[in-house]
Tab-separated table of N, CA, C and O in Angstrom:
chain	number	residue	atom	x	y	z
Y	603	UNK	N	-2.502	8.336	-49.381
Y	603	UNK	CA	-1.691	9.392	-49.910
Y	603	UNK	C	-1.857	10.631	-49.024
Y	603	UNK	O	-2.899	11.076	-48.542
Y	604	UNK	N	-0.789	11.023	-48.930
Y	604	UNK	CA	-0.678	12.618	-47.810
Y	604	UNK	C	-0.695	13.502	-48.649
Y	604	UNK	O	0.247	13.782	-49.391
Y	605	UNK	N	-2.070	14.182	-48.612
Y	605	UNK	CA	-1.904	15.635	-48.465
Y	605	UNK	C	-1.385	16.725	-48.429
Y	605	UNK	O	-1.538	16.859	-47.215
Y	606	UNK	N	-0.836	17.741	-48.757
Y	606	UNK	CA	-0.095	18.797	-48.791
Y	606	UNK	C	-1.129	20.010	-48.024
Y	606	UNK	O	-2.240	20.158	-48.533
Y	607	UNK	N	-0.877	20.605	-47.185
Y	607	UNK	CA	-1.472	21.535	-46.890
Y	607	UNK	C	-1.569	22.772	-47.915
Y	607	UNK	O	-0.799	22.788	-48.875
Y	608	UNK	N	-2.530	23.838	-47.725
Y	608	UNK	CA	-2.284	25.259	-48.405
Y	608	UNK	C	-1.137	26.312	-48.340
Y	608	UNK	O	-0.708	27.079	-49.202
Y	609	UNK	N	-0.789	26.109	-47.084
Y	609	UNK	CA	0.058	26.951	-46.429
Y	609	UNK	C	1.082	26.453	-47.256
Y	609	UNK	O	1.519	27.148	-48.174
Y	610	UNK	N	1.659	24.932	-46.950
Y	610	UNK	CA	3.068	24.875	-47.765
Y	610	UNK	C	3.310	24.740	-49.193
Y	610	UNK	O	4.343	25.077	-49.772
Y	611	UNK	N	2.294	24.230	-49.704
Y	611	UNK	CA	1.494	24.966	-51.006
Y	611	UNK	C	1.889	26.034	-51.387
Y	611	UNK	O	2.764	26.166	-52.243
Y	612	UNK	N	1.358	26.872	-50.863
Y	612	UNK	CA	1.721	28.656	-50.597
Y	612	UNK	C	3.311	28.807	-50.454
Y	612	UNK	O	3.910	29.651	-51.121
Y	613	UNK	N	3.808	28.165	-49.778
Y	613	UNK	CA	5.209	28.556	-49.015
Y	613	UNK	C	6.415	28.171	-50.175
Y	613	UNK	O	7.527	28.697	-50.234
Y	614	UNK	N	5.896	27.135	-51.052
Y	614	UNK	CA	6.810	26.346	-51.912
Y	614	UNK	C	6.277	27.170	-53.430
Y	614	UNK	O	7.160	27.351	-54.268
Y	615	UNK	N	4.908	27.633	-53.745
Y	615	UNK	CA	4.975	28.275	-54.360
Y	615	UNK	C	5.802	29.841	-54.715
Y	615	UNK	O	6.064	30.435	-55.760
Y	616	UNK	N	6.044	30.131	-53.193
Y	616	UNK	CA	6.387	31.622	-53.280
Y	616	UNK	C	7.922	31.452	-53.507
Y	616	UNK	O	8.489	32.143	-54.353
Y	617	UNK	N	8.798	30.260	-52.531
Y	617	UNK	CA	9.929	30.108	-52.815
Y	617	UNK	C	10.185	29.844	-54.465
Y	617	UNK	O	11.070	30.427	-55.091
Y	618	UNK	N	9.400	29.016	-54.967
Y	618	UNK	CA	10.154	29.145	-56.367
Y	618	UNK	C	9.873	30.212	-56.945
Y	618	UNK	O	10.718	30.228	-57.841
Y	619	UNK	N	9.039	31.470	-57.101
Y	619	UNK	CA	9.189	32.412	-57.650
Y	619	UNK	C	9.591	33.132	-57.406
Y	619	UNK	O	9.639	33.975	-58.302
Y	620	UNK	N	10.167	33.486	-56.228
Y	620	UNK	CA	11.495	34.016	-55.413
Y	620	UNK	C	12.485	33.748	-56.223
Y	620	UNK	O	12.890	34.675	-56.926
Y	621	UNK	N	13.377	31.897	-56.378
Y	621	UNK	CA	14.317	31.548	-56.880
Y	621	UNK	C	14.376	32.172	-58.848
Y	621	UNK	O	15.288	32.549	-59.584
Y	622	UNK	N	12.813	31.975	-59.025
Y	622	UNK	CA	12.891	32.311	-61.062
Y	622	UNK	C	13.117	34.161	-60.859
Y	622	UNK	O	13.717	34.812	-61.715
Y	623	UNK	N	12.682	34.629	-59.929
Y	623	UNK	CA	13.219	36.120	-59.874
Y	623	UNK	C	14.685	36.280	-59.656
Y	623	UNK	O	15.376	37.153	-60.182
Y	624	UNK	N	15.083	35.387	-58.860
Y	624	UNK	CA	16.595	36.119	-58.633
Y	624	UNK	C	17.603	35.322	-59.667
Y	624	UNK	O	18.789	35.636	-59.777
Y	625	UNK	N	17.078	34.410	-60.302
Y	625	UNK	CA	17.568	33.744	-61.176
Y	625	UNK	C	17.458	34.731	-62.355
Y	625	UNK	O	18.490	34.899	-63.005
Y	626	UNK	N	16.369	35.396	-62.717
Y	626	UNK	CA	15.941	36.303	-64.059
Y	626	UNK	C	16.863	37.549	-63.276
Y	626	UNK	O	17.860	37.859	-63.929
Y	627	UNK	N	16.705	38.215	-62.138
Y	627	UNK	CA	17.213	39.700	-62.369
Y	627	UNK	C	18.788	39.677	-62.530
Y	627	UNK	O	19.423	40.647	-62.943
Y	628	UNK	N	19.471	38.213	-62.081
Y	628	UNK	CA	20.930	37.956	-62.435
Y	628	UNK	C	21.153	38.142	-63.839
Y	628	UNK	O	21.846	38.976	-64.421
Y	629	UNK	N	20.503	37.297	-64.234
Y	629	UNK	CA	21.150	37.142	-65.568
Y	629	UNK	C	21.047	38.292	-66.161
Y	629	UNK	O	21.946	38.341	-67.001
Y	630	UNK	N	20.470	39.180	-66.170
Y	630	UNK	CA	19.398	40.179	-66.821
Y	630	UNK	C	20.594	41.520	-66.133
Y	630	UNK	O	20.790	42.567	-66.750
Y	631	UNK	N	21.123	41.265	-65.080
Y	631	UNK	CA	22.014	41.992	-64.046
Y	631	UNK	C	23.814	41.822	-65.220
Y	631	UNK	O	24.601	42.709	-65.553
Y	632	UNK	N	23.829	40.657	-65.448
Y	632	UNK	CA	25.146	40.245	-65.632
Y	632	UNK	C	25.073	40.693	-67.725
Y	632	UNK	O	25.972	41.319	-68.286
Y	633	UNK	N	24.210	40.331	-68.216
Y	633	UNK	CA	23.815	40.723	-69.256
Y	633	UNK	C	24.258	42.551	-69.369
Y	633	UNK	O	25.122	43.061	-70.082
Y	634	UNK	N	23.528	43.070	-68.613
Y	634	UNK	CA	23.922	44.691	-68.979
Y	634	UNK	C	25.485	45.010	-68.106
Y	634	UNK	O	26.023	46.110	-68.234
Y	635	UNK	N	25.852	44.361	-67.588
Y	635	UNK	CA	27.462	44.817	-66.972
Y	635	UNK	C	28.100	43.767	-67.927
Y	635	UNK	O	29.259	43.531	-67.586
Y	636	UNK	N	27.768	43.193	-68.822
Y	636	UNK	CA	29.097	42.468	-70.135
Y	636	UNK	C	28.690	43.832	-71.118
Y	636	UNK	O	29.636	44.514	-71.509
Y	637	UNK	N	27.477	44.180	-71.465
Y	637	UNK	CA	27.298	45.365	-72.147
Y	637	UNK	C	27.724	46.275	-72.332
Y	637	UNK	O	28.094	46.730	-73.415
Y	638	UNK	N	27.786	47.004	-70.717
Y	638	UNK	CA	28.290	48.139	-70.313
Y	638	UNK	C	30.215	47.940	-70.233
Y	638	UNK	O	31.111	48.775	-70.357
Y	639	UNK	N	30.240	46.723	-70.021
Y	639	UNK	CA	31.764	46.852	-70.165
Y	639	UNK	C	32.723	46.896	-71.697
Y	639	UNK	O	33.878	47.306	-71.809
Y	640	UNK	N	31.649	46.223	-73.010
Y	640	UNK	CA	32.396	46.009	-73.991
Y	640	UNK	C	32.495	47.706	-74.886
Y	640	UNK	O	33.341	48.168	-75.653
Y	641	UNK	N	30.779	48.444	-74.149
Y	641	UNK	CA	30.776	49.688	-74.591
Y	641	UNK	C	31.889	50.366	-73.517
Y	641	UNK	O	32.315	51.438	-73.947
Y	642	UNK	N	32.292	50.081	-72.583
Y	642	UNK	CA	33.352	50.969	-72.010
Y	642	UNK	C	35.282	50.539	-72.885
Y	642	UNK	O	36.376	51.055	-72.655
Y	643	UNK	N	35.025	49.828	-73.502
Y	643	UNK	CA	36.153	48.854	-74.000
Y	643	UNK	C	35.966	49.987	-75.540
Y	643	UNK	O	36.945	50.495	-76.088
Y	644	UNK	N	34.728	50.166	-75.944
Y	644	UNK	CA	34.793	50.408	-77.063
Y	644	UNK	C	35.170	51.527	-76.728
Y	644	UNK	O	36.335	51.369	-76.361
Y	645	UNK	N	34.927	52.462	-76.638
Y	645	UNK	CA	34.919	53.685	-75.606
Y	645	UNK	C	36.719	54.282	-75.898
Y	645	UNK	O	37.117	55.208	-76.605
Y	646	UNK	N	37.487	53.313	-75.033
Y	646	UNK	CA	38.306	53.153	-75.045
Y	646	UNK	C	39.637	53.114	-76.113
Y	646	UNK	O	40.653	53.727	-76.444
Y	647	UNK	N	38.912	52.045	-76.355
Y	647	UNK	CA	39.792	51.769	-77.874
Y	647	UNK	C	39.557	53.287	-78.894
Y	647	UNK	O	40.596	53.803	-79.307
Y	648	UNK	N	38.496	53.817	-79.192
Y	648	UNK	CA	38.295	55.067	-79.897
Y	648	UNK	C	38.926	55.971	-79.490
Y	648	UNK	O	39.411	56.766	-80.295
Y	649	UNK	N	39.148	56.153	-77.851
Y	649	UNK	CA	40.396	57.419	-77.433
Y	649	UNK	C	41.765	57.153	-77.706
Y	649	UNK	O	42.531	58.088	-77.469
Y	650	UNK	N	42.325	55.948	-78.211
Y	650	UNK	CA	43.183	55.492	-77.987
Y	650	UNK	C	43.546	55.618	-79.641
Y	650	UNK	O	44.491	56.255	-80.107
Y	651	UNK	N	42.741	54.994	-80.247
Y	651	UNK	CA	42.615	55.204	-81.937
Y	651	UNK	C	42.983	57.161	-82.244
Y	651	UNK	O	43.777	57.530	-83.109
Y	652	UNK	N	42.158	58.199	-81.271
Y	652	UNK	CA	42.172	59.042	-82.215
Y	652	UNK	C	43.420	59.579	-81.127
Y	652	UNK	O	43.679	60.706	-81.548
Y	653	UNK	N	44.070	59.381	-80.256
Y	653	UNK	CA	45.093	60.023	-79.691
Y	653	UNK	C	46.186	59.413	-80.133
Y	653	UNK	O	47.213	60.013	-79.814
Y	654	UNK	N	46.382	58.229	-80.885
Y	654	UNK	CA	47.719	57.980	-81.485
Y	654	UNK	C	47.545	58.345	-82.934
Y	654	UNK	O	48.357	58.013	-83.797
Y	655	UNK	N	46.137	59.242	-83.236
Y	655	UNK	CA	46.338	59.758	-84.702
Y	655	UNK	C	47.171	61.070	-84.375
Y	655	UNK	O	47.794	61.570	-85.312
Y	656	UNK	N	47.235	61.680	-83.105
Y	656	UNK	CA	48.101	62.617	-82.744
Y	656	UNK	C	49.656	62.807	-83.172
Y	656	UNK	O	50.291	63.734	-83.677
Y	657	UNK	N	49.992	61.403	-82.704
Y	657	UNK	CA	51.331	61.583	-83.092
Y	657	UNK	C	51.676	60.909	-84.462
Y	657	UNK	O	52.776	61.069	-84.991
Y	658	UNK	N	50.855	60.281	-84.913
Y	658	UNK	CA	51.196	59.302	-86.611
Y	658	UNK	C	50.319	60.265	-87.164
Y	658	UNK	O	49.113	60.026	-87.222
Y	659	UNK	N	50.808	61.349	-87.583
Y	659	UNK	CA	50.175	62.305	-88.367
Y	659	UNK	C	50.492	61.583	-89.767
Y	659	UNK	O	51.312	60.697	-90.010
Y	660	UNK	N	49.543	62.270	-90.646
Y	660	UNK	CA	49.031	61.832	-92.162
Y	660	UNK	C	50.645	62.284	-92.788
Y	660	UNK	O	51.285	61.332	-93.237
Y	661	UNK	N	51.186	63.381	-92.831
Y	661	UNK	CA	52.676	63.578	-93.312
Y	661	UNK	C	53.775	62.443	-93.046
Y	661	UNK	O	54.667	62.338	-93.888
Y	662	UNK	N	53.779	61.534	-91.873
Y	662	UNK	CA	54.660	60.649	-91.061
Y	662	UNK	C	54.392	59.277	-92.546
Y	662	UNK	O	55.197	58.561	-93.142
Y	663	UNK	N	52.915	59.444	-92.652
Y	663	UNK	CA	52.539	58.007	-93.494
Y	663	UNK	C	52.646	58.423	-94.889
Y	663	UNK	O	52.909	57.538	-95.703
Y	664	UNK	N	52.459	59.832	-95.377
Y	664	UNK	CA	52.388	60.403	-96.919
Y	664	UNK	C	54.430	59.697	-97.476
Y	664	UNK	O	54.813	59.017	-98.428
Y	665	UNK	N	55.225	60.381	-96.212
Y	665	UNK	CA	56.535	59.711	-96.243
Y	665	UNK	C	57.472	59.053	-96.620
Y	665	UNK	O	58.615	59.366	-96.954
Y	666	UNK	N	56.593	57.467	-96.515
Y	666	UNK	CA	56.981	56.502	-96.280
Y	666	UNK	C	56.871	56.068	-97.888
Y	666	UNK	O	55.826	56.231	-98.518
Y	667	UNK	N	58.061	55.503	-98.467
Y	667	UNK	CA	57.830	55.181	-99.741
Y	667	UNK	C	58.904	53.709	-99.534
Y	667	UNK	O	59.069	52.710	-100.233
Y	668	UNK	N	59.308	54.019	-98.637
Y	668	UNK	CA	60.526	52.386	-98.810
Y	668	UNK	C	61.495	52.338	-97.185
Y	668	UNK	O	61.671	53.413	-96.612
Y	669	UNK	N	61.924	51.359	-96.713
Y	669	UNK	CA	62.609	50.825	-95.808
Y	669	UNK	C	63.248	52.381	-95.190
Y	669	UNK	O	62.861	52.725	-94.073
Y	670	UNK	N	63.884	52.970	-95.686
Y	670	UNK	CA	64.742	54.004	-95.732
Y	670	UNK	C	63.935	55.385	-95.281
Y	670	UNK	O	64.546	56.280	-94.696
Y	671	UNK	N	62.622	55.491	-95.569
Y	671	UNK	CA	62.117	56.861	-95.476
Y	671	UNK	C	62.110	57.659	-94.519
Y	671	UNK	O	62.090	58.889	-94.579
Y	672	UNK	N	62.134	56.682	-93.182
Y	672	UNK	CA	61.986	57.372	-91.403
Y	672	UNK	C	62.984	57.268	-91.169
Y	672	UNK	O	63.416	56.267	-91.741
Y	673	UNK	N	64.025	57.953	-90.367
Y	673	UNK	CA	64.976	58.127	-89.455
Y	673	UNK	C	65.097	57.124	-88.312
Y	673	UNK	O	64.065	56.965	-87.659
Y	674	UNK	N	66.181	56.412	-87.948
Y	674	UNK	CA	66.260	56.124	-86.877
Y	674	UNK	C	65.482	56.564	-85.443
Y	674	UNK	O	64.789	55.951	-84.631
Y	675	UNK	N	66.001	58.056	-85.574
Y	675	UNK	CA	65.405	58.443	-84.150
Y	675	UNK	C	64.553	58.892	-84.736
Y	675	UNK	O	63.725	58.242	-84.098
Y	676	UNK	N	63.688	59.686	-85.707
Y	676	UNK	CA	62.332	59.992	-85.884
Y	676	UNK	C	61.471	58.297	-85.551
Y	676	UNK	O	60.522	58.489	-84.792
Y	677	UNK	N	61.565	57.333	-85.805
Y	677	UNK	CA	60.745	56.231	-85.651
Y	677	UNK	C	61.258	55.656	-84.111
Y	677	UNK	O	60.785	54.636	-83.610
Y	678	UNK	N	62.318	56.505	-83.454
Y	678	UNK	CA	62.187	55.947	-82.030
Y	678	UNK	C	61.687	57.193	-80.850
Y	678	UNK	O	61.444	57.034	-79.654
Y	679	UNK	N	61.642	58.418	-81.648
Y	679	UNK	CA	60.935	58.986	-81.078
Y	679	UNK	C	59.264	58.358	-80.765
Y	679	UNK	O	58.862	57.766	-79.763
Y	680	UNK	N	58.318	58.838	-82.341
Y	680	UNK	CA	57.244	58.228	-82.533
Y	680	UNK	C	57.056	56.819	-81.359
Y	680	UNK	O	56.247	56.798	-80.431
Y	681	UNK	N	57.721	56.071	-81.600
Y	681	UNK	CA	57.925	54.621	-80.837
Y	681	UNK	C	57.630	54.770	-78.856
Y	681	UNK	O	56.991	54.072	-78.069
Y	682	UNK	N	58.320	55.810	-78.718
Y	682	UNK	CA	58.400	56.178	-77.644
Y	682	UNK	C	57.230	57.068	-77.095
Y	682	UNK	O	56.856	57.006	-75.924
Y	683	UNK	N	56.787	57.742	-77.859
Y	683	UNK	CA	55.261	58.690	-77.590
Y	683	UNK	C	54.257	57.618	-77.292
Y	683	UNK	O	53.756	57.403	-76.188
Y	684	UNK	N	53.905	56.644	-78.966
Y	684	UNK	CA	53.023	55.792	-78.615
Y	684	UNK	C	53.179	54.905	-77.356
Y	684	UNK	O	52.151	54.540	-76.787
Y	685	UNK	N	54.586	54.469	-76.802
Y	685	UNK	CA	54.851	53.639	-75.761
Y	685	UNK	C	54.315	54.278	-74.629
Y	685	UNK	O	53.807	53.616	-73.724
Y	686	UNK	N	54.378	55.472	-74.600
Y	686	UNK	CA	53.866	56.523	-73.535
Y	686	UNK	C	51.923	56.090	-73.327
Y	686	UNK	O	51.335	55.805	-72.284
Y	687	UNK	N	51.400	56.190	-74.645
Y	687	UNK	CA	50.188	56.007	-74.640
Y	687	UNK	C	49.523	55.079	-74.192
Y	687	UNK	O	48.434	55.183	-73.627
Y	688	UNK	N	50.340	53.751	-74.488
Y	688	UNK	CA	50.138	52.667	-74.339
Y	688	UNK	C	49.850	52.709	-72.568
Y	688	UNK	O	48.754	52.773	-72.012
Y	689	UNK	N	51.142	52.654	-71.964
Y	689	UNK	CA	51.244	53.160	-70.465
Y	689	UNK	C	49.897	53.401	-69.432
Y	689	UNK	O	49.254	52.823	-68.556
Y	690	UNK	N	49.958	54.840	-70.282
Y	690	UNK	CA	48.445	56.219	-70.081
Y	690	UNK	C	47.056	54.996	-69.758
Y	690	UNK	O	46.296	54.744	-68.823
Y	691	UNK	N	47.344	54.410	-71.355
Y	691	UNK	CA	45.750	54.111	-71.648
Y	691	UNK	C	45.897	52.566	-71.204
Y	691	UNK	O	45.111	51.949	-71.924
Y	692	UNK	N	46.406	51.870	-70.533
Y	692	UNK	CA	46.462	50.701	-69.893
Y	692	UNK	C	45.816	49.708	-70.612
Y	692	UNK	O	44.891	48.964	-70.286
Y	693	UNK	N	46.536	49.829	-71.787
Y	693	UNK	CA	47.014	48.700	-72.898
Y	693	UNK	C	47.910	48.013	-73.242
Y	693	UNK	O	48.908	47.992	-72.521
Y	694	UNK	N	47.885	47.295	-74.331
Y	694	UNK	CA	48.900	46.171	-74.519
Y	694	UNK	C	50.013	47.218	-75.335
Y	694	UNK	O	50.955	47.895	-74.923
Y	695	UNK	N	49.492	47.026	-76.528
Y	695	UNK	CA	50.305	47.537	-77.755
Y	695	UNK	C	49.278	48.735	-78.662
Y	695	UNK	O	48.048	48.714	-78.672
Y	696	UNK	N	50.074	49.644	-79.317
Y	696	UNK	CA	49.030	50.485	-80.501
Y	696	UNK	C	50.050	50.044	-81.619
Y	696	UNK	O	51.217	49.669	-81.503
Y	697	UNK	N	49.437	50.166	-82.486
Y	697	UNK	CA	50.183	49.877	-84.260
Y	697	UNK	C	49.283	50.941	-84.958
Y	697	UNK	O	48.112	51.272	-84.772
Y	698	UNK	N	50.364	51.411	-85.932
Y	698	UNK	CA	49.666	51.985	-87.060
Y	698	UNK	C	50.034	51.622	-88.218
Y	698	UNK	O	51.211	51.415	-88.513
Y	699	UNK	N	48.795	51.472	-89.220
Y	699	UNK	CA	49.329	50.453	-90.710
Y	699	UNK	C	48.125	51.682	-91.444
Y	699	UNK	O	47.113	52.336	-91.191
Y	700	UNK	N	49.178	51.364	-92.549
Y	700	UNK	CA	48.606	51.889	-93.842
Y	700	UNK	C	48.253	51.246	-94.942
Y	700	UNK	O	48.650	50.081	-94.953
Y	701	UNK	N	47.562	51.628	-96.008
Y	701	UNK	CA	47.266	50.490	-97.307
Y	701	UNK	C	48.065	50.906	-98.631
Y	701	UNK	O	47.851	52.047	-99.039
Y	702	UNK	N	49.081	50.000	-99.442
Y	702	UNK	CA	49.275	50.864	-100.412
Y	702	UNK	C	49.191	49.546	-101.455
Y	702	UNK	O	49.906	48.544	-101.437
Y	703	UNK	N	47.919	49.920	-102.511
Y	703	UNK	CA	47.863	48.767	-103.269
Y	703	UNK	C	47.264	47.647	-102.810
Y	703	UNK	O	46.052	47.753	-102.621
Y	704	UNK	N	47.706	46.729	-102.603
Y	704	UNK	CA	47.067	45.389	-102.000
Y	704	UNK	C	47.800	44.857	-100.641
Y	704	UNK	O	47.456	43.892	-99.959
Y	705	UNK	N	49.200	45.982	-100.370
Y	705	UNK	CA	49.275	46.087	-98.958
Y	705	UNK	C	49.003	46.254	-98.015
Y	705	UNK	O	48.752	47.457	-97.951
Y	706	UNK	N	48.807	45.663	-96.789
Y	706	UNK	CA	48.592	46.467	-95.753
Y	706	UNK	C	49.930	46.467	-94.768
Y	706	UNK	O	50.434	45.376	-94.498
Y	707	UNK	N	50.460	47.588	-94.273
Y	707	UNK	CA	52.349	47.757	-93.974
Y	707	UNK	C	52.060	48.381	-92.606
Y	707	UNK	O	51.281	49.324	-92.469
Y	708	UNK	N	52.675	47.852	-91.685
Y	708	UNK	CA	52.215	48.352	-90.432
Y	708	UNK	C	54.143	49.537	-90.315
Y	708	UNK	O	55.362	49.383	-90.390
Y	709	UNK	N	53.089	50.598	-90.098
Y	709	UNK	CA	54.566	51.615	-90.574
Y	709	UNK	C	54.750	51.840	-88.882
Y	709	UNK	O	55.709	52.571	-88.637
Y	710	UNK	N	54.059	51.381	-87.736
Y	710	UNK	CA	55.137	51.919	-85.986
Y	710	UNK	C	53.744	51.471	-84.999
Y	710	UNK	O	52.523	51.328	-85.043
Y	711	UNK	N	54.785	51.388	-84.211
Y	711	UNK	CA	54.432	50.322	-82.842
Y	711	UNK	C	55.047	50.641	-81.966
Y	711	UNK	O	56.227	50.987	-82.023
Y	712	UNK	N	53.948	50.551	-80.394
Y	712	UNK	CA	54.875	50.660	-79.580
Y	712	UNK	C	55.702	49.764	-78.835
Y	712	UNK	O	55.871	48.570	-79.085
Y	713	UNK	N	56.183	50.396	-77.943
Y	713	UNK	CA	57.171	48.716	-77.539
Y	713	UNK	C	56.954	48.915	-75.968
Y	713	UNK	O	56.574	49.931	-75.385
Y	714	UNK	N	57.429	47.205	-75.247
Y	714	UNK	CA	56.897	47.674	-73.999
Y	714	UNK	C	58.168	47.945	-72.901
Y	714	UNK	O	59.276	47.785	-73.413
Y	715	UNK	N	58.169	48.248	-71.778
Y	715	UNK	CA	59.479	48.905	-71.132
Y	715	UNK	C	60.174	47.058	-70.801
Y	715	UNK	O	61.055	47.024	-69.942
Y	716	UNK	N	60.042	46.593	-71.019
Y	716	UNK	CA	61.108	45.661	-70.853
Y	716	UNK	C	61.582	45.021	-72.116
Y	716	UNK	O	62.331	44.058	-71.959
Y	717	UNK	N	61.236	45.437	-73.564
Y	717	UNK	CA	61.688	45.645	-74.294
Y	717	UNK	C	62.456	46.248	-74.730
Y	717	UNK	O	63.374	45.898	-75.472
Y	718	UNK	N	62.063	47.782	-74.126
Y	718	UNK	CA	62.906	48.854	-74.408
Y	718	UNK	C	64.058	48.978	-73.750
Y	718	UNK	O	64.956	49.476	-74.428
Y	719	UNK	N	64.353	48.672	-72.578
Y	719	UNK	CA	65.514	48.399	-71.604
Y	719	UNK	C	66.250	47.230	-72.548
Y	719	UNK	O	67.348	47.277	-73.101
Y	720	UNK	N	65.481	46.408	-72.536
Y	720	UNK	CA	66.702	45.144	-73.045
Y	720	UNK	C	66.958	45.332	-74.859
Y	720	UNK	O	67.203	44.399	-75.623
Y	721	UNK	N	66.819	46.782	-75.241
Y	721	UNK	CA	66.676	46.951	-76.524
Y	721	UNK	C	66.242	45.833	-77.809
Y	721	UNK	O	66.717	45.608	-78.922
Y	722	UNK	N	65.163	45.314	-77.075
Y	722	UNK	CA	64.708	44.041	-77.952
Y	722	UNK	C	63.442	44.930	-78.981
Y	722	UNK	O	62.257	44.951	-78.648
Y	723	UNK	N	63.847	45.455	-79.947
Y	723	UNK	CA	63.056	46.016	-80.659
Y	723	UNK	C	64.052	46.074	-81.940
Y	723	UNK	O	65.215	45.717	-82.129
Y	724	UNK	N	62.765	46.864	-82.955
Y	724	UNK	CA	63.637	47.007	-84.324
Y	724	UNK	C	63.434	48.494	-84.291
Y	724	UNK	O	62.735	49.149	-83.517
Y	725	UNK	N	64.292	48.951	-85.431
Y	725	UNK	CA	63.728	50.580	-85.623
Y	725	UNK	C	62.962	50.253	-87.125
Y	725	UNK	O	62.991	49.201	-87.764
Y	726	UNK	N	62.501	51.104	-87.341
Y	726	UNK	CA	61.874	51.585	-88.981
Y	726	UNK	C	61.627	50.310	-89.766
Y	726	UNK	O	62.693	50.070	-90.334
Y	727	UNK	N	60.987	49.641	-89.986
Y	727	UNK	CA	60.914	48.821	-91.136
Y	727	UNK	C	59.277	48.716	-91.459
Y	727	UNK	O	58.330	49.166	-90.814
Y	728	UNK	N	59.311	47.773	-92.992
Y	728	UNK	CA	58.281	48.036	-93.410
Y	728	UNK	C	57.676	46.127	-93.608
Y	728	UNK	O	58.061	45.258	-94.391
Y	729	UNK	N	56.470	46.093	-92.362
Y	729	UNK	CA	56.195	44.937	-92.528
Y	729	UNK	C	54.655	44.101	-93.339
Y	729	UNK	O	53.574	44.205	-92.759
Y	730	UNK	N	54.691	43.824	-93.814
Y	730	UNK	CA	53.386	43.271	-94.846
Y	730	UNK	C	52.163	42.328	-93.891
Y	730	UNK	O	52.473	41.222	-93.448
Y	731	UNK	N	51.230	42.730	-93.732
Y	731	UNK	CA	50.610	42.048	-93.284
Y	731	UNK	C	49.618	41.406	-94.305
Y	731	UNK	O	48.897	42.073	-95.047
Y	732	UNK	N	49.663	39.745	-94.260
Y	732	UNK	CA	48.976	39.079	-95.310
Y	732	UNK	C	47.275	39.328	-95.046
Y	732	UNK	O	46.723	39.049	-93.982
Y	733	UNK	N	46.858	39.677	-95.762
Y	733	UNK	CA	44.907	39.475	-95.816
Y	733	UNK	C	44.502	39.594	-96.853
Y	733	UNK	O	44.781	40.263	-97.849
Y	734	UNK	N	43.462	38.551	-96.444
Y	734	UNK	CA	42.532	37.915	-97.630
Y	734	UNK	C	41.484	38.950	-98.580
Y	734	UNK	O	41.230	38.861	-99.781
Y	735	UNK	N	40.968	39.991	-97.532
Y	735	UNK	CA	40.686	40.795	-98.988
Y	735	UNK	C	40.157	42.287	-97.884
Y	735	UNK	O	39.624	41.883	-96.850
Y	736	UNK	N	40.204	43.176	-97.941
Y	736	UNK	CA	39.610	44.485	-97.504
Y	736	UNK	C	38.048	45.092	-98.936
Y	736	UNK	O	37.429	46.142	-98.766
């Protein structure tokens, strides 16, 4: 049976704790940048939450009592601000919903520019979103 010297002993020892280090500071590396990104996401979403409370002011939602309550162009204005935001904040969509009773009614949304060109949108309506319990 052959022998192993010290040296490569030594040499094969150091390589694998070389490999369990760069193996540990990765993961350990990739771990805090999924972190740092979901807190930059969250981050995000909260500027986005309190800058479309800007334009869906509490009066816009006090309003709303039936199909009829918003204006055409008041809900394509609104429509058009948030679409703006959307843009800004390099997102998909914002919605705003309210609760009345055991509803939850998503009262405006934005829309995206190739929607809006091909006027594939609705104005004003009042849509129910089903859930199981708040």
């Amino acid at each position: 049976m052959r022998k192993i010297s010290i040296t490569k002993k030594l040499l094969l020892l150091v390589l694998g704790l070389q490999f369990v280090t760069i193996a540990t500071l990765t993961y350990f590396n990739e771990e805090n940048e999924r972190t740092q990104y979901i807190k930059q996401t969250d981050e995000k979403l909260r500027l986005v939450v309190h800058s479309a409370n800007e334009f869906v002011l509490q009066e816009y939602h006090d309003k709303i009592l039936d199909k009829n309550s918003i204006s055409n162009q008041e809900y394509m204005d609104l429509m058009i601000k948030l679409s703006s935001l959307v843009n800004k904040a390099d997102i998909q969509y914002v919605y705003s919903f309210i609760k009345r009773k055991d509803d939850i009614l998503v009262t405006s949304t934005s829309v995206t520019q190739e929607d809006f060109e091909g006027n594939n949108y609705e104005y004003f309506s009042i849509q129910r979103v089903k859930t199981t319990h708040f």
